[in-house]
């Protein structure tokens, strides 16, 4: 293989890696958006109903494969994250230890 072909292939690979990284960063940024307005109200109510009350500490779009994520601090001080689908139905609950990936 000639040096020119190696440079072209290297350039294509580098551009692909940059594109994939940029796409992942954009997707992550979109997922971290807080909920607002009626969507926030419906998602938080669904989460609170599902876990039996508490205080909502954070909301976000598209968390962990769900349409919405709602973090709730329960009266005992524990923190959970409730996954809500696009129909505002709770689909799961995870203990939230506060650690970020």
PDB file of N, CA and C in Angstrom:
ATOM      1  N   UNK A   1       0.847  -1.166   0.000  1.00  0.00           N
ATOM      2  CA  UNK A   1       0.000   0.000   0.000  1.00  0.00           C
ATOM      3  C   UNK A   1       0.899   1.237   0.000  1.00  0.00           C
ATOM      4  N   UNK A   2       0.514   2.204  -0.794  1.00  0.00           N
ATOM      5  CA  UNK A   2       1.320   3.417  -0.892  1.00  0.00           C
ATOM      6  C   UNK A   2       1.079   4.320   0.307  1.00  0.00           C
ATOM      7  N   UNK A   3       2.014   5.242   0.506  1.00  0.00           N
ATOM      8  CA  UNK A   3       1.875   6.190   1.610  1.00  0.00           C
ATOM      9  C   UNK A   3       0.630   7.052   1.453  1.00  0.00           C
ATOM     10  N   UNK A   4       0.313   7.385   0.218  1.00  0.00           N
ATOM     11  CA  UNK A   4      -0.857   8.226  -0.047  1.00  0.00           C
ATOM     12  C   UNK A   4      -2.133   7.507   0.375  1.00  0.00           C
ATOM     13  N   UNK A   5      -2.248   6.215   0.059  1.00  0.00           N
ATOM     14  CA  UNK A   5      -3.431   5.438   0.453  1.00  0.00           C
ATOM     15  C   UNK A   5      -3.523   5.324   1.971  1.00  0.00           C
ATOM     16  N   UNK A   6      -2.378   5.138   2.613  1.00  0.00           N
ATOM     17  CA  UNK A   6      -2.369   5.050   4.074  1.00  0.00           C
ATOM     18  C   UNK A   6      -2.840   6.353   4.696  1.00  0.00           C
ATOM     19  N   UNK A   7      -2.404   7.482   4.144  1.00  0.00           N
ATOM     20  CA  UNK A   7      -2.838   8.777   4.655  1.00  0.00           C
ATOM     21  C   UNK A   7      -4.330   8.998   4.457  1.00  0.00           C
ATOM     22  N   UNK A   8      -4.832   8.608   3.305  1.00  0.00           N
ATOM     23  CA  UNK A   8      -6.265   8.760   3.028  1.00  0.00           C
ATOM     24  C   UNK A   8      -7.076   7.896   3.977  1.00  0.00           C
ATOM     25  N   UNK A   9      -6.675   6.652   4.153  1.00  0.00           N
ATOM     26  CA  UNK A   9      -7.399   5.754   5.056  1.00  0.00           C
ATOM     27  C   UNK A   9      -7.327   6.281   6.485  1.00  0.00           C
ATOM     28  N   UNK A  10      -6.168   6.745   6.903  1.00  0.00           N
ATOM     29  CA  UNK A  10      -6.018   7.319   8.240  1.00  0.00           C
ATOM     30  C   UNK A  10      -6.913   8.529   8.440  1.00  0.00           C
ATOM     31  N   UNK A  11      -7.003   9.372   7.422  1.00  0.00           N
ATOM     32  CA  UNK A  11      -7.868  10.547   7.492  1.00  0.00           C
ATOM     33  C   UNK A  11      -9.336  10.184   7.595  1.00  0.00           C
ATOM     34  N   UNK A  12      -9.749   9.182   6.821  1.00  0.00           N
ATOM     35  CA  UNK A  12     -11.139   8.735   6.862  1.00  0.00           C
ATOM     36  C   UNK A  12     -11.473   8.165   8.244  1.00  0.00           C
ATOM     37  N   UNK A  13     -10.574   7.363   8.788  1.00  0.00           N
ATOM     38  CA  UNK A  13     -10.790   6.788  10.123  1.00  0.00           C
ATOM     39  C   UNK A  13     -10.867   7.901  11.168  1.00  0.00           C
ATOM     40  N   UNK A  14      -9.991   8.878  11.086  1.00  0.00           N
ATOM     41  CA  UNK A  14      -9.998   9.986  12.040  1.00  0.00           C
ATOM     42  C   UNK A  14     -11.307  10.763  11.961  1.00  0.00           C
ATOM     43  N   UNK A  15     -11.776  11.037  10.752  1.00  0.00           N
ATOM     44  CA  UNK A  15     -13.050  11.747  10.595  1.00  0.00           C
ATOM     45  C   UNK A  15     -14.212  10.936  11.149  1.00  0.00           C
ATOM     46  N   UNK A  16     -14.191   9.640  10.957  1.00  0.00           N
ATOM     47  CA  UNK A  16     -15.257   8.779  11.487  1.00  0.00           C
ATOM     48  C   UNK A  16     -15.266   8.828  13.013  1.00  0.00           C
ATOM     49  N   UNK A  17     -14.106   8.751  13.616  1.00  0.00           N
ATOM     50  CA  UNK A  17     -14.020   8.798  15.076  1.00  0.00           C
ATOM     51  C   UNK A  17     -14.521  10.144  15.598  1.00  0.00           C
ATOM     52  N   UNK A  18     -14.132  11.223  14.952  1.00  0.00           N
ATOM     53  CA  UNK A  18     -14.589  12.554  15.353  1.00  0.00           C
ATOM     54  C   UNK A  18     -16.107  12.660  15.212  1.00  0.00           C
ATOM     55  N   UNK A  19     -16.651  12.159  14.121  1.00  0.00           N
ATOM     56  CA  UNK A  19     -18.095  12.206  13.901  1.00  0.00           C
ATOM     57  C   UNK A  19     -18.865  11.415  14.936  1.00  0.00           C
ATOM     58  N   UNK A  20     -18.376  10.241  15.262  1.00  0.00           N
ATOM     59  CA  UNK A  20     -19.048   9.411  16.268  1.00  0.00           C
ATOM     60  C   UNK A  20     -18.979  10.086  17.630  1.00  0.00           C
ATOM     61  N   UNK A  21     -17.847  10.646  17.974  1.00  0.00           N
ATOM     62  CA  UNK A  21     -17.689  11.336  19.263  1.00  0.00           C
ATOM     63  C   UNK A  21     -18.617  12.540  19.354  1.00  0.00           C
ATOM     64  N   UNK A  22     -18.701  13.304  18.286  1.00  0.00           N
ATOM     65  CA  UNK A  22     -19.578  14.476  18.281  1.00  0.00           C
ATOM     66  C   UNK A  22     -21.036  14.057  18.410  1.00  0.00           C
ATOM     67  N   UNK A  23     -21.425  12.998  17.722  1.00  0.00           N
ATOM     68  CA  UNK A  23     -22.797  12.505  17.814  1.00  0.00           C
ATOM     69  C   UNK A  23     -23.141  12.045  19.214  1.00  0.00           C
ATOM     70  N   UNK A  24     -22.221  11.365  19.865  1.00  0.00           N
ATOM     71  CA  UNK A  24     -22.445  10.914  21.240  1.00  0.00           C
ATOM     72  C   UNK A  24     -22.573  12.106  22.189  1.00  0.00           C
ATOM     73  N   UNK A  25     -21.753  13.126  21.989  1.00  0.00           N
ATOM     74  CA  UNK A  25     -21.813  14.316  22.841  1.00  0.00           C
ATOM     75  C   UNK A  25     -23.132  15.051  22.659  1.00  0.00           C
ATOM     76  N   UNK A  26     -23.613  15.144  21.437  1.00  0.00           N
ATOM     77  CA  UNK A  26     -24.897  15.797  21.175  1.00  0.00           C
ATOM     78  C   UNK A  26     -26.020  15.002  21.810  1.00  0.00           C
ATOM     79  N   UNK A  27     -26.012  13.685  21.661  1.00  0.00           N
ATOM     80  CA  UNK A  27     -27.050  12.846  22.260  1.00  0.00           C
ATOM     81  C   UNK A  27     -27.048  12.988  23.774  1.00  0.00           C
ATOM     82  N   UNK A  28     -25.866  13.024  24.374  1.00  0.00           N
ATOM     83  CA  UNK A  28     -25.768  13.174  25.829  1.00  0.00           C
ATOM     84  C   UNK A  28     -26.328  14.518  26.260  1.00  0.00           C
ATOM     85  N   UNK A  29     -26.007  15.566  25.515  1.00  0.00           N
ATOM     86  CA  UNK A  29     -26.492  16.894  25.864  1.00  0.00           C
ATOM     87  C   UNK A  29     -28.011  16.965  25.784  1.00  0.00           C
ATOM     88  N   UNK A  30     -28.608  16.313  24.794  1.00  0.00           N
ATOM     89  CA  UNK A  30     -30.058  16.304  24.661  1.00  0.00           C
ATOM     90  C   UNK A  30     -30.706  15.543  25.803  1.00  0.00           C
ATOM     91  N   UNK A  31     -30.092  14.462  26.257  1.00  0.00           N
ATOM     92  CA  UNK A  31     -30.653  13.653  27.333  1.00  0.00           C
ATOM     93  C   UNK A  31     -30.639  14.380  28.664  1.00  0.00           C
ATOM     94  N   UNK A  32     -29.747  15.318  28.855  1.00  0.00           N
ATOM     95  CA  UNK A  32     -29.623  16.005  30.128  1.00  0.00           C
ATOM     96  C   UNK A  32     -30.536  17.227  30.252  1.00  0.00           C
ATOM     97  N   UNK A  33     -31.369  17.452  29.253  1.00  0.00           N
ATOM     98  CA  UNK A  33     -32.259  18.616  29.313  1.00  0.00           C
ATOM     99  C   UNK A  33     -33.329  18.410  30.381  1.00  0.00           C
ATOM    100  N   UNK A  34     -33.552  19.384  31.245  1.00  0.00           N
ATOM    101  CA  UNK A  34     -34.615  19.258  32.244  1.00  0.00           C
ATOM    102  C   UNK A  34     -35.994  19.375  31.583  1.00  0.00           C
ATOM    103  N   UNK A  35     -36.970  18.727  32.196  1.00  0.00           N
ATOM    104  CA  UNK A  35     -38.343  18.834  31.703  1.00  0.00           C
ATOM    105  C   UNK A  35     -38.904  20.186  32.090  1.00  0.00           C
ATOM    106  N   UNK A  36     -39.840  20.667  31.281  1.00  0.00           N
ATOM    107  CA  UNK A  36     -40.456  21.965  31.538  1.00  0.00           C
ATOM    108  C   UNK A  36     -41.954  21.900  31.258  1.00  0.00           C
ATOM    109  N   UNK A  37     -42.685  22.813  31.865  1.00  0.00           N
ATOM    110  CA  UNK A  37     -44.103  22.997  31.594  1.00  0.00           C
ATOM    111  C   UNK A  37     -44.958  21.780  31.894  1.00  0.00           C
ATOM    112  N   UNK A  38     -45.995  21.572  31.074  1.00  0.00           N
ATOM    113  CA  UNK A  38     -46.944  20.472  31.303  1.00  0.00           C
ATOM    114  C   UNK A  38     -46.289  19.084  31.283  1.00  0.00           C
ATOM    115  N   UNK A  39     -45.238  18.927  30.478  1.00  0.00           N
ATOM    116  CA  UNK A  39     -44.542  17.630  30.435  1.00  0.00           C
ATOM    117  C   UNK A  39     -43.912  17.352  31.796  1.00  0.00           C
ATOM    118  N   UNK A  40     -43.276  18.360  32.378  1.00  0.00           N
ATOM    119  CA  UNK A  40     -42.677  18.198  33.711  1.00  0.00           C
ATOM    120  C   UNK A  40     -43.753  17.870  34.739  1.00  0.00           C
ATOM    121  N   UNK A  41     -44.850  18.589  34.704  1.00  0.00           N
ATOM    122  CA  UNK A  41     -45.934  18.364  35.663  1.00  0.00           C
ATOM    123  C   UNK A  41     -46.467  16.936  35.579  1.00  0.00           C
ATOM    124  N   UNK A  42     -46.727  16.460  34.371  1.00  0.00           N
ATOM    125  CA  UNK A  42     -47.267  15.105  34.196  1.00  0.00           C
ATOM    126  C   UNK A  42     -46.260  14.037  34.592  1.00  0.00           C
ATOM    127  N   UNK A  43     -45.000  14.220  34.204  1.00  0.00           N
ATOM    128  CA  UNK A  43     -43.969  13.226  34.533  1.00  0.00           C
ATOM    129  C   UNK A  43     -43.713  13.177  36.037  1.00  0.00           C
ATOM    130  N   UNK A  44     -43.632  14.341  36.672  1.00  0.00           N
ATOM    131  CA  UNK A  44     -43.384  14.338  38.112  1.00  0.00           C
ATOM    132  C   UNK A  44     -44.559  13.755  38.879  1.00  0.00           C
ATOM    133  N   UNK A  45     -45.776  14.033  38.451  1.00  0.00           N
ATOM    134  CA  UNK A  45     -46.943  13.460  39.129  1.00  0.00           C
ATOM    135  C   UNK A  45     -46.957  11.943  38.985  1.00  0.00           C
ATOM    136  N   UNK A  46     -46.643  11.449  37.793  1.00  0.00           N
ATOM    137  CA  UNK A  46     -46.588   9.997  37.576  1.00  0.00           C
ATOM    138  C   UNK A  46     -45.524   9.365  38.466  1.00  0.00           C
ATOM    139  N   UNK A  47     -44.371  10.004  38.592  1.00  0.00           N
ATOM    140  CA  UNK A  47     -43.292   9.473  39.425  1.00  0.00           C
ATOM    141  C   UNK A  47     -43.685   9.475  40.894  1.00  0.00           C
ATOM    142  N   UNK A  48     -44.236  10.582  41.374  1.00  0.00           N
ATOM    143  CA  UNK A  48     -44.641  10.667  42.778  1.00  0.00           C
ATOM    144  C   UNK A  48     -45.746   9.672  43.106  1.00  0.00           C
ATOM    145  N   UNK A  49     -46.692   9.505  42.212  1.00  0.00           N
ATOM    146  CA  UNK A  49     -47.753   8.507  42.413  1.00  0.00           C
ATOM    147  C   UNK A  49     -47.157   7.108  42.496  1.00  0.00           C
ATOM    148  N   UNK A  50     -46.178   6.842  41.654  1.00  0.00           N
ATOM    149  CA  UNK A  50     -45.582   5.503  41.585  1.00  0.00           C
ATOM    150  C   UNK A  50     -44.801   5.142  42.847  1.00  0.00           C
ATOM    151  N   UNK A  51     -44.085   6.116  43.417  1.00  0.00           N
ATOM    152  CA  UNK A  51     -43.260   5.819  44.594  1.00  0.00           C
ATOM    153  C   UNK A  51     -43.926   6.227  45.905  1.00  0.00           C
ATOM    154  N   UNK A  52     -45.138   6.748  45.836  1.00  0.00           N
ATOM    155  CA  UNK A  52     -45.860   7.083  47.063  1.00  0.00           C
ATOM    156  C   UNK A  52     -45.483   8.415  47.674  1.00  0.00           C
ATOM    157  N   UNK A  53     -45.040   9.354  46.853  1.00  0.00           N
ATOM    158  CA  UNK A  53     -44.734  10.694  47.333  1.00  0.00           C
ATOM    159  C   UNK A  53     -43.252  10.932  47.500  1.00  0.00           C
ATOM    160  N   UNK A  54     -42.932  12.161  47.897  1.00  0.00           N
ATOM    161  CA  UNK A  54     -41.552  12.578  48.076  1.00  0.00           C
ATOM    162  C   UNK A  54     -41.351  13.947  47.471  1.00  0.00           C
ATOM    163  N   UNK A  55     -40.090  14.300  47.258  1.00  0.00           N
ATOM    164  CA  UNK A  55     -39.734  15.592  46.684  1.00  0.00           C
ATOM    165  C   UNK A  55     -38.949  15.357  45.403  1.00  0.00           C
ATOM    166  N   UNK A  56     -39.399  15.959  44.321  1.00  0.00           N
ATOM    167  CA  UNK A  56     -38.693  15.839  43.051  1.00  0.00           C
ATOM    168  C   UNK A  56     -37.444  16.709  43.115  1.00  0.00           C
ATOM    169  N   UNK A  57     -36.292  16.106  42.842  1.00  0.00           N
ATOM    170  CA  UNK A  57     -35.028  16.844  42.902  1.00  0.00           C
ATOM    171  C   UNK A  57     -34.447  17.128  41.524  1.00  0.00           C
ATOM    172  N   UNK A  58     -34.886  16.367  40.525  1.00  0.00           N
ATOM    173  CA  UNK A  58     -34.366  16.578  39.168  1.00  0.00           C
ATOM    174  C   UNK A  58     -35.272  15.864  38.172  1.00  0.00           C
ATOM    175  N   UNK A  59     -35.349  16.431  36.982  1.00  0.00           N
ATOM    176  CA  UNK A  59     -36.053  15.792  35.870  1.00  0.00           C
ATOM    177  C   UNK A  59     -35.164  15.888  34.646  1.00  0.00           C
ATOM    178  N   UNK A  60     -35.340  14.935  33.719  1.00  0.00           N
ATOM    179  CA  UNK A  60     -34.574  15.017  32.476  1.00  0.00           C
ATOM    180  C   UNK A  60     -35.260  14.240  31.364  1.00  0.00           C
ATOM    181  N   UNK A  61     -34.948  14.640  30.159  1.00  0.00           N
ATOM    182  CA  UNK A  61     -35.479  14.009  28.961  1.00  0.00           C
ATOM    183  C   UNK A  61     -34.678  12.757  28.648  1.00  0.00           C
ATOM    184  N   UNK A  62     -35.376  11.692  28.262  1.00  0.00           N
ATOM    185  CA  UNK A  62     -34.736  10.515  27.690  1.00  0.00           C
ATOM    186  C   UNK A  62     -33.672   9.866  28.525  1.00  0.00           C
ATOM    187  N   UNK A  63     -33.945   9.588  29.769  1.00  0.00           N
ATOM    188  CA  UNK A  63     -32.932   9.022  30.637  1.00  0.00           C
ATOM    189  C   UNK A  63     -33.033   7.499  30.706  1.00  0.00           C
ATOM    190  N   UNK A  64     -31.906   6.802  30.557  1.00  0.00           N
ATOM    191  CA  UNK A  64     -31.820   5.336  30.683  1.00  0.00           C
ATOM    192  C   UNK A  64     -32.822   4.603  29.791  1.00  0.00           C
ATOM    193  N   UNK A  65     -33.030   5.090  28.589  1.00  0.00           N
ATOM    194  CA  UNK A  65     -33.920   4.427  27.648  1.00  0.00           C
ATOM    195  C   UNK A  65     -35.386   4.782  27.832  1.00  0.00           C
ATOM    196  N   UNK A  66     -35.714   5.534  28.859  1.00  0.00           N
ATOM    197  CA  UNK A  66     -37.095   5.973  29.078  1.00  0.00           C
ATOM    198  C   UNK A  66     -37.295   7.326  28.386  1.00  0.00           C
ATOM    199  N   UNK A  67     -38.554   7.701  28.202  1.00  0.00           N
ATOM    200  CA  UNK A  67     -38.832   9.015  27.618  1.00  0.00           C
ATOM    201  C   UNK A  67     -38.408  10.128  28.576  1.00  0.00           C
ATOM    202  N   UNK A  68     -38.630   9.889  29.885  1.00  0.00           N
ATOM    203  CA  UNK A  68     -38.312  10.889  30.898  1.00  0.00           C
ATOM    204  C   UNK A  68     -37.737  10.199  32.134  1.00  0.00           C
ATOM    205  N   UNK A  69     -36.912  10.918  32.859  1.00  0.00           N
ATOM    206  CA  UNK A  69     -36.384  10.443  34.138  1.00  0.00           C
ATOM    207  C   UNK A  69     -36.703  11.466  35.208  1.00  0.00           C
ATOM    208  N   UNK A  70     -37.206  10.980  36.350  1.00  0.00           N
ATOM    209  CA  UNK A  70     -37.556  11.870  37.453  1.00  0.00           C
ATOM    210  C   UNK A  70     -36.883  11.343  38.720  1.00  0.00           C
ATOM    211  N   UNK A  71     -36.038  12.167  39.330  1.00  0.00           N
ATOM    212  CA  UNK A  71     -35.393  11.784  40.580  1.00  0.00           C
ATOM    213  C   UNK A  71     -36.234  12.288  41.738  1.00  0.00           C
ATOM    214  N   UNK A  72     -36.462  11.388  42.708  1.00  0.00           N
ATOM    215  CA  UNK A  72     -37.325  11.698  43.847  1.00  0.00           C
ATOM    216  C   UNK A  72     -36.584  11.364  45.139  1.00  0.00           C
ATOM    217  N   UNK A  73     -36.617  12.300  46.085  1.00  0.00           N
ATOM    218  CA  UNK A  73     -36.102  12.029  47.434  1.00  0.00           C
ATOM    219  C   UNK A  73     -37.297  11.646  48.286  1.00  0.00           C
ATOM    220  N   UNK A  74     -37.241  10.425  48.808  1.00  0.00           N
ATOM    221  CA  UNK A  74     -38.329   9.922  49.650  1.00  0.00           C
ATOM    222  C   UNK A  74     -38.224  10.505  51.057  1.00  0.00           C
ATOM    223  N   UNK A  75     -39.292  10.332  51.836  1.00  0.00           N
ATOM    224  CA  UNK A  75     -39.328  10.887  53.194  1.00  0.00           C
ATOM    225  C   UNK A  75     -38.252  10.283  54.096  1.00  0.00           C
ATOM    226  N   UNK A  76     -37.785   9.066  53.772  1.00  0.00           N
ATOM    227  CA  UNK A  76     -36.720   8.445  54.572  1.00  0.00           C
ATOM    228  C   UNK A  76     -35.318   8.921  54.154  1.00  0.00           C
ATOM    229  N   UNK A  77     -35.259   9.825  53.174  1.00  0.00           N
ATOM    230  CA  UNK A  77     -33.988  10.374  52.721  1.00  0.00           C
ATOM    231  C   UNK A  77     -33.371   9.648  51.537  1.00  0.00           C
ATOM    232  N   UNK A  78     -33.904   8.480  51.199  1.00  0.00           N
ATOM    233  CA  UNK A  78     -33.364   7.746  50.047  1.00  0.00           C
ATOM    234  C   UNK A  78     -33.747   8.458  48.758  1.00  0.00           C
ATOM    235  N   UNK A  79     -32.928   8.268  47.754  1.00  0.00           N
ATOM    236  CA  UNK A  79     -33.152   8.904  46.450  1.00  0.00           C
ATOM    237  C   UNK A  79     -33.371   7.808  45.416  1.00  0.00           C
ATOM    238  N   UNK A  80     -34.427   7.946  44.612  1.00  0.00           N
ATOM    239  CA  UNK A  80     -34.699   7.004  43.534  1.00  0.00           C
ATOM    240  C   UNK A  80     -34.889   7.756  42.232  1.00  0.00           C
ATOM    241  N   UNK A  81     -34.650   7.059  41.141  1.00  0.00           N
ATOM    242  CA  UNK A  81     -34.940   7.619  39.824  1.00  0.00           C
ATOM    243  C   UNK A  81     -36.043   6.788  39.200  1.00  0.00           C
ATOM    244  N   UNK A  82     -37.105   7.461  38.797  1.00  0.00           N
ATOM    245  CA  UNK A  82     -38.261   6.798  38.203  1.00  0.00           C
ATOM    246  C   UNK A  82     -38.217   7.029  36.700  1.00  0.00           C
ATOM    247  N   UNK A  83     -38.297   5.935  35.929  1.00  0.00           N
ATOM    248  CA  UNK A  83     -38.348   6.041  34.474  1.00  0.00           C
ATOM    249  C   UNK A  83     -39.816   6.140  34.062  1.00  0.00           C
ATOM    250  N   UNK A  84     -40.096   7.103  33.194  1.00  0.00           N
ATOM    251  CA  UNK A  84     -41.454   7.385  32.728  1.00  0.00           C
ATOM    252  C   UNK A  84     -41.476   7.243  31.214  1.00  0.00           C
ATOM    253  N   UNK A  85     -42.504   6.554  30.690  1.00  0.00           N
ATOM    254  CA  UNK A  85     -42.594   6.412  29.236  1.00  0.00           C
ATOM    255  C   UNK A  85     -43.324   7.599  28.617  1.00  0.00           C
ATOM    256  N   UNK A  86     -43.457   7.578  27.295  1.00  0.00           N
ATOM    257  CA  UNK A  86     -44.061   8.702  26.577  1.00  0.00           C
ATOM    258  C   UNK A  86     -45.548   8.887  26.887  1.00  0.00           C
ATOM    259  N   UNK A  87     -46.182   7.877  27.511  1.00  0.00           N
ATOM    260  CA  UNK A  87     -47.586   7.983  27.931  1.00  0.00           C
ATOM    261  C   UNK A  87     -47.706   8.388  29.393  1.00  0.00           C
ATOM    262  N   UNK A  88     -46.596   8.786  30.002  1.00  0.00           N
ATOM    263  CA  UNK A  88     -46.527   9.220  31.391  1.00  0.00           C
ATOM    264  C   UNK A  88     -46.911   8.098  32.355  1.00  0.00           C
ATOM    265  N   UNK A  89     -46.432   6.910  32.038  1.00  0.00           N
ATOM    266  CA  UNK A  89     -46.586   5.742  32.898  1.00  0.00           C
ATOM    267  C   UNK A  89     -45.209   5.367  33.421  1.00  0.00           C
ATOM    268  N   UNK A  90     -45.114   5.139  34.731  1.00  0.00           N
ATOM    269  CA  UNK A  90     -43.845   4.719  35.318  1.00  0.00           C
ATOM    270  C   UNK A  90     -43.524   3.311  34.839  1.00  0.00           C
ATOM    271  N   UNK A  91     -42.307   3.131  34.352  1.00  0.00           N
ATOM    272  CA  UNK A  91     -41.890   1.830  33.828  1.00  0.00           C
ATOM    273  C   UNK A  91     -40.796   1.179  34.660  1.00  0.00           C
ATOM    274  N   UNK A  92     -40.244   1.902  35.626  1.00  0.00           N
ATOM    275  CA  UNK A  92     -39.206   1.339  36.463  1.00  0.00           C
ATOM    276  C   UNK A  92     -38.704   2.336  37.478  1.00  0.00           C
ATOM    277  N   UNK A  93     -38.042   1.793  38.498  1.00  0.00           N
ATOM    278  CA  UNK A  93     -37.457   2.613  39.559  1.00  0.00           C
ATOM    279  C   UNK A  93     -36.078   2.059  39.861  1.00  0.00           C
ATOM    280  N   UNK A  94     -35.113   2.941  39.993  1.00  0.00           N
ATOM    281  CA  UNK A  94     -33.756   2.539  40.372  1.00  0.00           C
ATOM    282  C   UNK A  94     -33.318   3.350  41.567  1.00  0.00           C
ATOM    283  N   UNK A  95     -32.631   2.694  42.481  1.00  0.00           N
ATOM    284  CA  UNK A  95     -32.017   3.415  43.603  1.00  0.00           C
ATOM    285  C   UNK A  95     -30.974   4.347  43.012  1.00  0.00           C
ATOM    286  N   UNK A  96     -30.983   5.603  43.419  1.00  0.00           N
ATOM    287  CA  UNK A  96     -30.032   6.589  42.917  1.00  0.00           C
ATOM    288  C   UNK A  96     -29.025   6.881  44.008  1.00  0.00           C
ATOM    289  N   UNK A  97     -27.789   6.439  43.795  1.00  0.00           N
ATOM    290  CA  UNK A  97     -26.756   6.644  44.808  1.00  0.00           C
ATOM    291  C   UNK A  97     -26.012   7.959  44.635  1.00  0.00           C
ATOM    292  N   UNK A  98     -26.391   8.733  43.608  1.00  0.00           N
ATOM    293  CA  UNK A  98     -25.772  10.021  43.382  1.00  0.00           C
ATOM    294  C   UNK A  98     -24.485   9.998  42.599  1.00  0.00           C
ATOM    295  N   UNK A  99     -23.955   8.807  42.286  1.00  0.00           N
ATOM    296  CA  UNK A  99     -22.723   8.712  41.506  1.00  0.00           C
ATOM    297  C   UNK A  99     -23.017   8.882  40.038  1.00  0.00           C
ATOM    298  N   UNK A 100     -22.200   9.653  39.369  1.00  0.00           N
ATOM    299  CA  UNK A 100     -22.302   9.801  37.919  1.00  0.00           C
ATOM    300  C   UNK A 100     -21.371   8.809  37.249  1.00  0.00           C
ATOM    301  N   UNK A 101     -21.712   8.349  36.049  1.00  0.00           N
ATOM    302  CA  UNK A 101     -20.867   7.421  35.305  1.00  0.00           C
ATOM    303  C   UNK A 101     -19.597   8.079  34.870  1.00  0.00           C
TER     304      UNK A 101
END
